[in-house]
């Protein structure tokens, strides 16, 4: 389809853009008239945290593991690649932690009321708070899943 | 002056182009490319509409047109186009199914969303940002898309775990309005990228690519976009391997989330689910969202002095003994929560709501208001139901469950139980029922 001069894309594209912006702005006005605009800061903060902290960290570690694997293969210490045996359980654990961190780290509101009777995560309240139990369970679960 | 500015902009552009992630050789994954991205996109395109529609169904299931706390987004304006719909009471497991799908699928697609984001990451770092006004607007709308989906996922996850977002009203405003921002971005994205996705899959074929092992995995040929690396590393995983890892992660999430929707027999699977606790003994041993302690119910409120205030054309105060002396019926119905968990069918015993409407002298009532003794949650303190709901022969003011009295956590002395209705609307610890003529 022919591009609209000065716009650089076709008419269907323009209609899509108009629809998109009207809906997004309408919903955005509703959203931010009910909740604080500060919440929108979570997004740039998330981008920064991921792209400039987490991403260099995990891609650096991944690169390191791959170099190690390649060196071991060259020196014929190992015959098959093992790097995915590390990546996969780490990734699954990461997703579980990302999704369920409030429960795993016991950050939830009124956690004692909720978790006092929790089948798996319950801990004696008298001994105070300790997240180790569920951490171990999570790791155990992930290793099982990986196997 | 203008000349100088132009020179400066170009210098900034040139510097950026050669800096970090803006450099094409910064990205080295040999499996990134249009095929992998298109594959993840196709999966998302299948799953996302299901999550979207089941989310809208929850909105309708609360009957927001009845007002009060049934409408958690009171000034939604044009976005309330579904508000007037009447939510049915059959099949009895309807809400259990739709809300279970919404929450379980929503949790399961988290790895898929992150895989897709990983696969397109190089294209987010592109300088110049756009070649035209049209492309600039389109690229800016990616903010709605990515921001929207992440916001949807995290508001949902935090809410079901009672972390930070613990207020039902606030949660719905966040989750409902940001959904529409996401959908705005998604519509434009699909409009522009659907042909690209089809082309990306066709170029290498789906079955063909899925048959390739690690040793047969090679980078895709250079494309117009920026997904394919100019300096690819040797592959350490095949494309099908990467897809299997994502699918495995999704299946793990799915397995851990589905346990909370299949009744007591499968609840051992819901290791990380927020409501894996067992609140009662024997026949009352099935899940609750909120215990009596959490709801601030004191023993005096529900002792022998408790009365049900029945308001309509007449005004009556009924004790539990009065209610137990009326004709009792049994309905086998599940409890299904907005948070996605549900129980199997429980045998509830109590008075038919339609009988109470007659007793109140309001057989033609259009809606009923339940008011609860609970003091900590403004949304659950009151609920409206429509005529089709309280006139249903299975709808009860329940006094007993599974052959014994309701436990305090399950709403003793009396609670509402209506087929296919969100758990939150099935008010517990009722002290007043008011039948009204107008919707």
Coordinates of C-alpha atoms in Angstrom, one line a residue:
Chain A
X1 CA 0.0 0.0 0.0
X2 CA 1.2 3.5 -0.7
X3 CA 2.8 5.5 2.0
X4 CA 1.2 8.7 3.2
X5 CA 3.7 11.6 2.5
X6 CA 5.1 13.0 5.7
X7 CA 3.9 10.0 7.7
X8 CA 6.0 7.2 6.1
X9 CA 3.5 4.4 6.4
X10 CA 0.2 3.4 4.8
X11 CA -3.4 4.5 5.7
X12 CA -4.2 1.2 7.5
X13 CA -1.2 1.9 9.7
X14 CA -2.4 5.4 10.4
X15 CA -5.9 4.1 11.4
X16 CA -4.2 1.6 13.7
X17 CA -2.1 4.3 15.3
X18 CA -5.1 6.5 15.9
X19 CA -7.1 3.7 17.5
X20 CA -4.2 2.7 19.6
X21 CA -3.5 6.1 21.0
X22 CA -7.1 7.0 21.6
X23 CA -7.7 3.9 23.6
X24 CA -4.4 4.0 25.5
X25 CA -4.8 7.6 26.4
X26 CA -8.5 7.2 27.4
X27 CA -7.6 4.2 29.6
X28 CA -4.5 5.9 30.9
X29 CA -6.4 9.0 32.1
X30 CA -8.9 6.7 33.9
X31 CA -6.0 4.7 35.4
X32 CA -4.1 7.7 36.7
X33 CA -7.1 9.5 37.9
X34 CA -7.6 6.6 40.3
X35 CA -4.0 5.7 41.1
X36 CA -0.9 7.7 41.6
X37 CA 1.2 8.6 38.6
X38 CA 4.2 7.4 40.5
X39 CA 3.3 3.8 39.7
X40 CA 4.2 4.6 36.1
X41 CA 7.8 5.0 37.3
X42 CA 8.0 1.3 37.9
X43 CA 8.3 0.9 34.2
X44 CA 11.5 3.0 33.5
X45 CA 12.9 1.6 36.8
X46 CA 12.2 -1.9 35.6
X47 CA 13.9 -1.2 32.2
X48 CA 16.9 0.3 33.9
X49 CA 17.2 -2.6 36.5
X50 CA 16.9 -5.2 33.8
X51 CA 18.9 -3.8 30.9
X52 CA 21.8 -2.2 32.9
X53 CA 22.0 -4.4 36.0
X54 CA 20.4 -7.8 35.5
X55 CA 21.1 -8.3 31.8
X56 CA 24.9 -7.6 32.0
X57 CA 24.9 -9.9 35.1
X58 CA 23.2 -12.9 33.6
X59 CA 24.6 -12.6 30.2
X60 CA 28.1 -12.3 31.7
X61 CA 27.6 -15.4 33.8
X62 CA 26.2 -17.3 30.8
X63 CA 29.2 -16.3 28.7
X64 CA 31.5 -17.4 31.5
X65 CA 29.9 -20.8 31.7
X66 CA 30.0 -21.2 27.9
X67 CA 33.7 -20.4 27.9
X68 CA 34.4 -22.8 30.7
X69 CA 32.4 -25.5 28.8
X70 CA 34.3 -24.9 25.6
X71 CA 37.7 -25.0 27.4
X72 CA 36.8 -28.3 29.1
X73 CA 35.7 -29.7 25.8
X74 CA 38.9 -28.6 24.1
X75 CA 41.0 -30.1 26.9
X76 CA 38.8 -33.2 26.5
X77 CA 37.8 -33.2 30.2
X78 CA 34.1 -33.5 29.2
X79 CA 32.7 -34.9 26.0
X80 CA 29.2 -33.4 26.1
X81 CA 28.0 -29.9 26.9
X82 CA 26.7 -29.4 30.4
X83 CA 25.8 -25.7 30.3
X84 CA 22.1 -26.3 29.7
X85 CA 22.0 -28.5 32.8
X86 CA 22.8 -25.3 34.7
X87 CA 20.7 -22.9 32.6
X88 CA 17.5 -24.8 32.7
X89 CA 17.0 -25.3 36.5
X90 CA 18.3 -21.8 37.1
X91 CA 15.7 -20.4 34.7
X92 CA 12.8 -22.4 36.1
X93 CA 13.8 -21.4 39.6
X94 CA 14.0 -17.8 38.5
X95 CA 10.5 -17.8 37.0
X96 CA 9.1 -19.3 40.2
X97 CA 10.9 -16.8 42.4
X98 CA 9.8 -13.9 40.2
X99 CA 6.2 -15.0 40.3
X100 CA 6.0 -16.1 43.9
X101 CA 8.5 -14.1 45.7
X102 CA 6.0 -12.6 48.2
X103 CA 5.1 -16.1 49.4
X104 CA 8.6 -17.5 49.3
X105 CA 10.1 -14.6 51.1
X106 CA 7.0 -14.3 53.4
X107 CA 6.4 -10.7 52.5
X108 CA 2.6 -11.1 52.2
X109 CA 0.2 -9.1 54.3
X110 CA -1.0 -10.9 57.4
X111 CA 1.3 -13.7 56.6
X112 CA 0.9 -15.3 60.0
X113 CA -2.8 -15.6 59.5
X114 CA -2.4 -17.1 56.1
X115 CA 0.6 -19.3 56.6
X116 CA 0.1 -20.6 60.1
X117 CA -2.0 -23.3 58.5
X118 CA -0.3 -23.5 55.2
X119 CA 0.3 -27.1 54.3
X120 CA 3.8 -26.7 53.1
X121 CA 5.2 -23.4 54.1
X122 CA 4.1 -23.4 57.7
X123 CA 6.8 -22.7 60.3
X124 CA 6.5 -22.6 64.1
X125 CA 5.8 -19.0 64.9
X126 CA 7.6 -19.1 68.2
X127 CA 11.0 -19.8 66.5
X128 CA 10.6 -16.5 64.6
X129 CA 10.7 -15.8 61.0
X130 CA 13.0 -17.8 58.7
X131 CA 12.7 -18.1 55.0
X132 CA 15.2 -20.9 54.6
X133 CA 12.7 -23.7 54.7
X134 CA 10.8 -22.6 51.7
X135 CA 13.9 -21.6 49.9
X136 CA 15.2 -25.1 50.3
X137 CA 11.9 -26.5 49.2
X138 CA 11.9 -24.3 46.2
X139 CA 15.4 -25.4 45.2
X140 CA 14.5 -29.0 45.8
X141 CA 11.4 -28.7 43.7
X142 CA 13.4 -27.1 40.9
X143 CA 16.1 -29.8 40.9
X144 CA 13.4 -32.4 40.8
X145 CA 11.8 -30.6 37.9
X146 CA 15.2 -30.4 36.1
X147 CA 15.8 -34.1 36.6
Chain B
X1 CA 23.0 27.7 14.5
X2 CA 20.6 25.2 13.0
X3 CA 23.6 23.8 11.1
X4 CA 25.4 23.4 14.4
X5 CA 22.5 21.6 16.0
X6 CA 22.3 19.2 13.2
X7 CA 25.9 18.5 13.5
X8 CA 25.5 17.9 17.2
X9 CA 22.6 15.5 16.7
X10 CA 24.5 13.6 14.1
X11 CA 27.5 13.3 16.5
X12 CA 25.2 12.0 19.3
X13 CA 23.7 9.6 16.8
X14 CA 27.1 8.4 15.6
X15 CA 28.3 7.9 19.2
X16 CA 25.1 6.0 20.2
X17 CA 25.3 3.8 17.1
X18 CA 28.7 2.6 18.2
X19 CA 27.9 2.3 21.9
X20 CA 27.1 -0.9 23.8
X21 CA 23.7 -2.5 23.0
X22 CA 23.3 -0.2 20.0
X23 CA 26.2 -1.9 18.2
X24 CA 24.9 -4.8 16.1
X25 CA 27.9 -7.1 17.1
X26 CA 27.0 -6.5 20.8
X27 CA 24.3 -9.3 20.3
X28 CA 25.7 -12.7 19.7
X29 CA 23.0 -15.3 20.1
X30 CA 23.0 -17.5 17.0
X31 CA 19.3 -18.5 17.5
X32 CA 17.8 -15.1 17.7
X33 CA 16.0 -14.1 14.5
X34 CA 12.6 -13.7 12.9
X35 CA 11.8 -17.4 13.1
X36 CA 12.2 -17.8 16.9
X37 CA 10.5 -14.4 17.6
X38 CA 7.6 -15.4 15.3
X39 CA 7.2 -18.7 17.0
X40 CA 6.9 -17.1 20.4
X41 CA 4.6 -14.5 19.0
X42 CA 2.3 -17.2 17.6
X43 CA 2.1 -18.9 21.0
X44 CA 1.3 -15.6 22.7
X45 CA -1.3 -14.8 20.0
X46 CA -3.1 -18.0 20.9
X47 CA -3.0 -17.7 24.7
X48 CA -3.3 -14.0 25.3
X49 CA -6.9 -13.6 23.9
X50 CA -8.0 -16.4 26.2
X51 CA -6.6 -14.6 29.2
X52 CA -8.1 -11.3 28.0
X53 CA -11.6 -12.7 27.4
X54 CA -11.7 -14.7 30.7
X55 CA -10.6 -11.4 32.4
X56 CA -13.6 -9.6 30.8
X57 CA -15.8 -12.4 31.9
X58 CA -14.8 -11.8 35.5
X59 CA -15.8 -8.2 35.1
X60 CA -19.3 -9.3 33.8
X61 CA -19.6 -12.0 36.5
X62 CA -19.7 -9.3 39.2
X63 CA -22.8 -7.7 37.6
X64 CA -21.3 -4.2 37.8
X65 CA -24.6 -2.7 36.7
X66 CA -26.0 -3.4 40.1
X67 CA -23.7 -0.8 41.6
X68 CA -22.3 -0.7 45.1
X69 CA -19.2 -2.8 45.5
X70 CA -20.3 -5.0 42.5
X71 CA -18.8 -2.2 40.4
X72 CA -15.1 -1.9 41.3
X73 CA -14.3 0.6 38.5
X74 CA -17.2 3.0 38.9
X75 CA -16.0 5.7 36.4
X76 CA -15.0 3.5 33.6
X77 CA -17.0 5.4 31.0
X78 CA -16.9 3.9 27.5
X79 CA -14.8 1.0 28.8
X80 CA -17.9 -0.2 30.7
X81 CA -19.5 -1.3 27.5
X82 CA -20.1 -4.8 28.9
X83 CA -21.6 -3.6 32.2
X84 CA -25.2 -4.2 31.5
X85 CA -24.9 -7.9 30.7
X86 CA -26.7 -10.3 33.0
X87 CA -24.4 -13.0 34.4
X88 CA -26.0 -16.5 34.2
X89 CA -26.2 -19.1 37.0
X90 CA -25.6 -22.1 34.8
X91 CA -23.5 -24.2 34.4
X92 CA -22.8 -24.1 38.1
X93 CA -19.0 -24.4 37.4
X94 CA -19.0 -21.5 34.9
X95 CA -17.1 -19.0 37.0
X96 CA -14.9 -21.7 38.5
X97 CA -13.8 -22.5 34.9
X98 CA -13.4 -19.0 33.5
X99 CA -11.6 -17.6 36.5
X100 CA -9.4 -20.7 36.9
X101 CA -8.4 -20.4 33.2
X102 CA -7.7 -16.6 33.6
X103 CA -5.4 -17.0 36.6
X104 CA -3.7 -20.3 35.7
X105 CA -3.0 -19.4 32.1
X106 CA -2.0 -15.9 33.1
X107 CA 0.6 -17.4 35.4
X108 CA 1.7 -20.0 32.9
X109 CA 2.5 -17.5 30.1
X110 CA 5.0 -15.6 32.2
X111 CA 8.0 -17.6 30.8
X112 CA 6.6 -17.1 27.3
X113 CA 6.4 -13.3 27.7
X114 CA 10.0 -13.2 28.9
X115 CA 11.2 -15.4 26.1
X116 CA 9.6 -13.1 23.6
X117 CA 11.1 -10.1 25.2
X118 CA 14.5 -11.8 25.2
X119 CA 14.2 -12.6 21.5
X120 CA 13.4 -9.1 20.4
X121 CA 15.8 -7.3 22.7
X122 CA 18.3 -6.2 20.0
X123 CA 15.6 -4.4 18.1
X124 CA 14.7 -2.2 21.1
X125 CA 18.2 -0.7 20.8
X126 CA 18.1 0.9 17.4
X127 CA 19.5 4.2 16.3
X128 CA 18.0 6.3 14.7
X129 CA 14.9 5.3 16.6
X130 CA 12.6 5.6 13.6
X131 CA 12.6 6.5 9.9
X132 CA 9.3 8.4 9.9
X133 CA 6.5 9.8 12.0
X134 CA 4.5 6.7 11.5
X135 CA 7.2 4.4 12.7
X136 CA 8.0 6.6 15.6
X137 CA 4.4 6.4 16.8
X138 CA 4.4 2.7 16.3
X139 CA 7.6 2.2 18.2
X140 CA 6.4 4.4 21.0
X141 CA 3.3 2.2 21.3
X142 CA 5.6 -0.7 22.2
X143 CA 5.7 1.0 25.6
X144 CA 1.9 0.3 26.0
X145 CA 2.5 -3.3 25.0
X146 CA 5.5 -4.2 27.2
X147 CA 4.6 -1.9 30.0
X148 CA 1.0 -3.2 29.9
X149 CA 1.7 -6.9 29.9
X150 CA 4.3 -6.6 32.7
X151 CA 1.9 -4.5 34.7
X152 CA -0.9 -6.9 34.2
X153 CA 1.2 -9.9 35.3
X154 CA 2.6 -8.3 38.4
X155 CA -0.6 -6.6 39.6
X156 CA -2.2 -10.1 39.3
X157 CA 0.6 -11.9 41.0
X158 CA 1.0 -9.5 43.8
X159 CA -2.8 -9.4 44.4
X160 CA -3.3 -13.1 44.7
X161 CA -0.4 -13.2 47.2
X162 CA -1.7 -10.3 49.3
X163 CA 1.5 -8.3 48.8
X164 CA 1.4 -4.5 48.4
X165 CA -1.9 -4.6 46.4
X166 CA -4.3 -5.9 49.0
X167 CA -7.3 -3.8 48.3
X168 CA -9.8 -5.3 45.9
X169 CA -10.9 -1.9 44.6
X170 CA -7.3 -0.6 43.9
X171 CA -6.4 -3.9 42.3
X172 CA -9.3 -3.8 39.9
X173 CA -8.5 -0.2 38.9
X174 CA -4.9 -1.1 38.2
X175 CA -5.7 -4.4 36.5
X176 CA -8.7 -3.3 34.5
X177 CA -7.5 0.1 33.1
X178 CA -4.0 -1.1 32.4
X179 CA -5.4 -4.0 30.5
X180 CA -6.9 -1.6 28.0
X181 CA -3.6 0.2 27.6
X182 CA -2.1 -3.2 26.8
X183 CA -4.8 -4.1 24.4
X184 CA -4.4 -0.7 22.6
X185 CA -0.7 -1.5 22.1
X186 CA -1.5 -5.1 21.1
X187 CA -4.0 -4.2 18.4
X188 CA -1.6 -1.9 16.6
X189 CA 1.3 -4.4 17.1
X190 CA -0.7 -7.3 15.6
X191 CA -1.9 -5.1 12.8
X192 CA 1.6 -4.2 11.8
X193 CA 3.5 -7.4 12.7
X194 CA 1.1 -10.2 11.8
X195 CA 2.4 -10.4 8.2
X196 CA 5.9 -10.2 9.5
X197 CA 5.2 -13.1 11.8
X198 CA 3.7 -15.3 9.1
X199 CA 6.6 -14.5 6.8
X200 CA 9.1 -15.3 9.6
X201 CA 7.6 -18.7 10.2
X202 CA 7.2 -19.5 6.5
X203 CA 10.7 -18.7 5.5
X204 CA 12.0 -21.7 7.5
X205 CA 8.9 -23.7 8.1
X206 CA 7.7 -24.7 11.6
X207 CA 8.1 -28.4 11.4
X208 CA 11.3 -28.2 9.5
X209 CA 12.9 -26.0 12.1
X210 CA 11.6 -28.0 15.0
X211 CA 13.4 -31.1 13.6
X212 CA 16.8 -29.5 13.7
X213 CA 19.2 -30.7 16.4
X214 CA 22.0 -28.6 18.0
X215 CA 24.5 -29.6 15.3
X216 CA 22.1 -28.6 12.5
X217 CA 21.3 -25.2 14.1
X218 CA 22.7 -22.3 12.2
X219 CA 22.0 -18.6 12.4
X220 CA 19.3 -17.2 10.2
X221 CA 20.4 -15.2 7.1
X222 CA 20.7 -11.4 7.5
X223 CA 17.3 -9.7 7.6
X224 CA 16.1 -6.2 7.3
X225 CA 15.5 -5.9 11.1
X226 CA 18.0 -6.2 13.8
X227 CA 17.3 -9.6 15.4
X228 CA 19.9 -11.7 13.6
X229 CA 23.4 -11.2 15.0
X230 CA 26.2 -10.0 12.7
X231 CA 28.7 -11.8 14.8
X232 CA 27.0 -15.0 16.1
X233 CA 28.6 -17.3 18.7
X234 CA 28.6 -21.0 18.1
X235 CA 25.2 -22.4 19.2
X236 CA 24.9 -24.1 22.6
X237 CA 21.2 -24.9 22.2
X238 CA 19.0 -25.6 19.3
X239 CA 15.9 -23.5 18.6
X240 CA 13.7 -26.4 19.5
X241 CA 15.7 -26.8 22.7
X242 CA 15.1 -23.2 23.6
X243 CA 11.4 -23.6 22.9
X244 CA 11.4 -26.7 25.0
X245 CA 13.0 -24.8 27.9
X246 CA 10.3 -22.1 27.7
X247 CA 7.6 -24.7 27.4
X248 CA 9.0 -26.6 30.3
X249 CA 9.1 -23.5 32.4
X250 CA 5.5 -22.7 31.5
X251 CA 4.4 -26.2 32.2
X252 CA 6.0 -26.0 35.7
X253 CA 4.1 -22.8 36.4
X254 CA 1.0 -24.4 35.1
X255 CA 1.4 -27.5 37.2
X256 CA 1.9 -25.5 40.3
X257 CA -1.0 -23.2 39.6
X258 CA -3.6 -25.7 38.4
X259 CA -3.5 -27.6 41.8
X260 CA -5.5 -24.9 43.5
X261 CA -8.4 -25.2 41.0
X262 CA -9.0 -29.0 41.1
X263 CA -10.4 -29.5 44.5
X264 CA -8.9 -31.1 47.6
X265 CA -7.5 -34.2 45.9
X266 CA -5.0 -32.1 43.9
X267 CA -4.2 -29.4 46.4
X268 CA -0.9 -31.1 47.3
X269 CA 0.3 -29.8 43.9
X270 CA -0.3 -26.2 44.7
X271 CA 2.9 -25.9 46.8
X272 CA 3.4 -22.2 46.2
X273 CA -0.3 -21.2 45.9
X274 CA -1.4 -18.6 48.4
X275 CA -4.4 -20.4 49.7
X276 CA -3.0 -23.9 50.1
X277 CA -4.0 -23.7 53.8
X278 CA -6.7 -25.8 55.3
X279 CA -8.9 -23.7 57.5
X280 CA -11.1 -26.3 59.2
X281 CA -11.6 -29.8 60.4
X282 CA -13.6 -32.6 58.8
X283 CA -16.5 -31.4 56.6
X284 CA -15.4 -27.8 56.9
X285 CA -11.9 -28.6 55.6
X286 CA -11.9 -26.7 52.3
X287 CA -10.3 -23.4 51.3
X288 CA -11.3 -19.9 52.3
X289 CA -10.0 -16.6 51.1
X290 CA -10.5 -14.9 54.5
X291 CA -10.7 -16.4 57.9
X292 CA -13.1 -15.0 60.5
X293 CA -10.1 -13.6 62.4
X294 CA -8.9 -11.7 59.3
X295 CA -12.4 -10.4 58.8
X296 CA -12.6 -9.1 62.4
X297 CA -15.5 -11.2 63.4
X298 CA -16.0 -11.3 67.2
X299 CA -17.7 -14.3 69.0
X300 CA -20.4 -12.1 70.5
X301 CA -21.5 -11.0 67.0
X302 CA -22.3 -14.5 66.0
X303 CA -23.5 -15.9 69.3
X304 CA -27.1 -16.6 70.4
X305 CA -27.9 -12.9 70.0
X306 CA -27.3 -13.0 66.2
X307 CA -30.4 -12.2 64.1
X308 CA -30.9 -12.1 60.4
X309 CA -32.6 -8.8 59.5
X310 CA -34.9 -9.6 56.5
X311 CA -36.0 -6.4 54.8
X312 CA -38.5 -6.0 52.0
X313 CA -42.2 -5.1 52.2
X314 CA -42.0 -6.5 55.8
X315 CA -39.2 -6.2 58.3
X316 CA -38.3 -9.3 60.3
X317 CA -35.7 -10.4 62.7
X318 CA -34.9 -14.1 62.4
X319 CA -32.8 -16.2 64.7
X320 CA -30.8 -19.2 63.5
X321 CA -33.4 -21.4 65.1
X322 CA -36.2 -19.6 63.1
X323 CA -34.2 -20.2 60.0
X324 CA -33.5 -23.9 60.7
X325 CA -37.2 -24.4 61.2
X326 CA -38.0 -23.3 57.6
X327 CA -37.9 -25.8 54.7
X328 CA -34.2 -26.6 54.1
X329 CA -32.7 -27.6 50.8
X330 CA -29.3 -28.9 49.8
X331 CA -27.3 -27.6 46.8
X332 CA -24.0 -29.1 45.7
X333 CA -21.9 -26.1 44.6
X334 CA -18.3 -25.1 44.3
X335 CA -16.6 -21.9 45.8
X336 CA -14.6 -20.1 43.1
X337 CA -12.5 -17.1 44.1
X338 CA -11.5 -14.1 42.0
X339 CA -7.9 -15.2 42.9
X340 CA -8.3 -18.3 40.7
X341 CA -8.5 -21.0 43.3
X342 CA -11.7 -23.0 43.7
X343 CA -13.0 -26.0 45.6
X344 CA -14.9 -29.0 44.5
X345 CA -18.6 -29.1 45.0
X346 CA -19.7 -28.9 48.7
X347 CA -23.1 -29.9 49.9
X348 CA -24.6 -26.7 51.3
X349 CA -27.8 -26.8 53.3
X350 CA -30.0 -23.8 53.9
X351 CA -33.1 -21.8 52.9
X352 CA -33.8 -21.1 49.3
X353 CA -33.3 -17.4 48.6
X354 CA -36.5 -17.3 46.6
X355 CA -38.3 -18.5 49.7
X356 CA -36.8 -15.6 51.6
X357 CA -37.9 -13.2 48.9
X358 CA -41.5 -14.5 49.4
X359 CA -41.2 -14.3 53.2
X360 CA -40.1 -10.6 52.8
X361 CA -43.2 -10.0 50.7
X362 CA -41.1 -9.3 47.6
X363 CA -41.6 -12.1 45.2
X364 CA -41.0 -9.7 42.3
X365 CA -37.8 -8.2 43.7
X366 CA -35.2 -7.3 41.1
X367 CA -32.2 -7.4 43.3
X368 CA -31.1 -8.3 46.8
X369 CA -28.4 -6.7 49.0
X370 CA -26.4 -8.8 51.4
X371 CA -24.6 -7.1 54.3
X372 CA -21.9 -8.8 56.3
X373 CA -20.6 -8.4 59.8
X374 CA -17.0 -8.4 58.5
X375 CA -15.2 -5.2 59.2
X376 CA -11.9 -5.3 57.4
X377 CA -12.7 -5.5 53.7
X378 CA -15.1 -2.8 52.3
X379 CA -15.7 -4.7 49.1
X380 CA -16.8 -7.9 50.7
X381 CA -18.9 -6.2 53.4
X382 CA -21.8 -5.8 50.9
X383 CA -22.9 -7.5 47.7
X384 CA -25.8 -7.2 45.3
X385 CA -27.3 -10.0 43.3
X386 CA -29.7 -10.0 40.4
X387 CA -33.1 -11.7 40.2
X388 CA -31.8 -14.6 38.1
X389 CA -29.3 -15.3 40.8
X390 CA -31.5 -15.3 43.9
X391 CA -34.5 -16.9 42.1
X392 CA -32.3 -19.9 41.1
X393 CA -33.6 -23.0 42.9
X394 CA -30.0 -23.8 43.9
X395 CA -29.3 -20.5 45.5
X396 CA -29.3 -20.7 49.3
X397 CA -28.8 -18.8 52.4
X398 CA -26.6 -21.6 53.7
X399 CA -26.5 -22.6 57.4
X400 CA -24.8 -25.9 57.2
X401 CA -22.2 -27.5 54.9
X402 CA -21.4 -31.2 54.2
X403 CA -23.7 -32.3 57.0
X404 CA -22.5 -30.0 59.8
X405 CA -22.9 -26.4 60.9
X406 CA -20.8 -23.9 58.9
X407 CA -17.5 -23.2 60.6
X408 CA -16.8 -19.6 61.6
X409 CA -14.3 -19.3 58.8
X410 CA -16.9 -20.4 56.3
X411 CA -19.4 -17.7 57.3
X412 CA -21.3 -19.0 60.4
X413 CA -24.1 -18.2 61.2
X414 CA -25.3 -17.8 57.6
X415 CA -23.7 -17.2 54.2
X416 CA -24.9 -16.8 50.6
X417 CA -24.2 -19.5 48.0
X418 CA -25.2 -19.0 44.5
X419 CA -24.2 -21.1 41.4
X420 CA -21.6 -19.7 39.1
X421 CA -21.1 -16.6 41.2
X422 CA -17.7 -15.2 42.3
X423 CA -16.8 -16.3 45.8
X424 CA -16.5 -12.7 47.0
X425 CA -20.1 -12.1 46.1
X426 CA -21.3 -15.1 48.1
X427 CA -21.3 -13.0 51.3
X428 CA -20.3 -14.6 54.6
X429 CA -21.5 -13.7 58.1
X430 CA -24.7 -12.1 56.8
X431 CA -26.7 -10.0 59.2
X432 CA -29.1 -8.3 56.8
X433 CA -30.8 -9.1 53.5
X434 CA -32.7 -6.4 51.7
X435 CA -34.9 -7.2 48.7
X436 CA -35.3 -4.3 46.3
X437 CA -37.7 -3.6 43.5
X438 CA -35.4 -1.8 41.1
X439 CA -32.1 -2.8 39.6

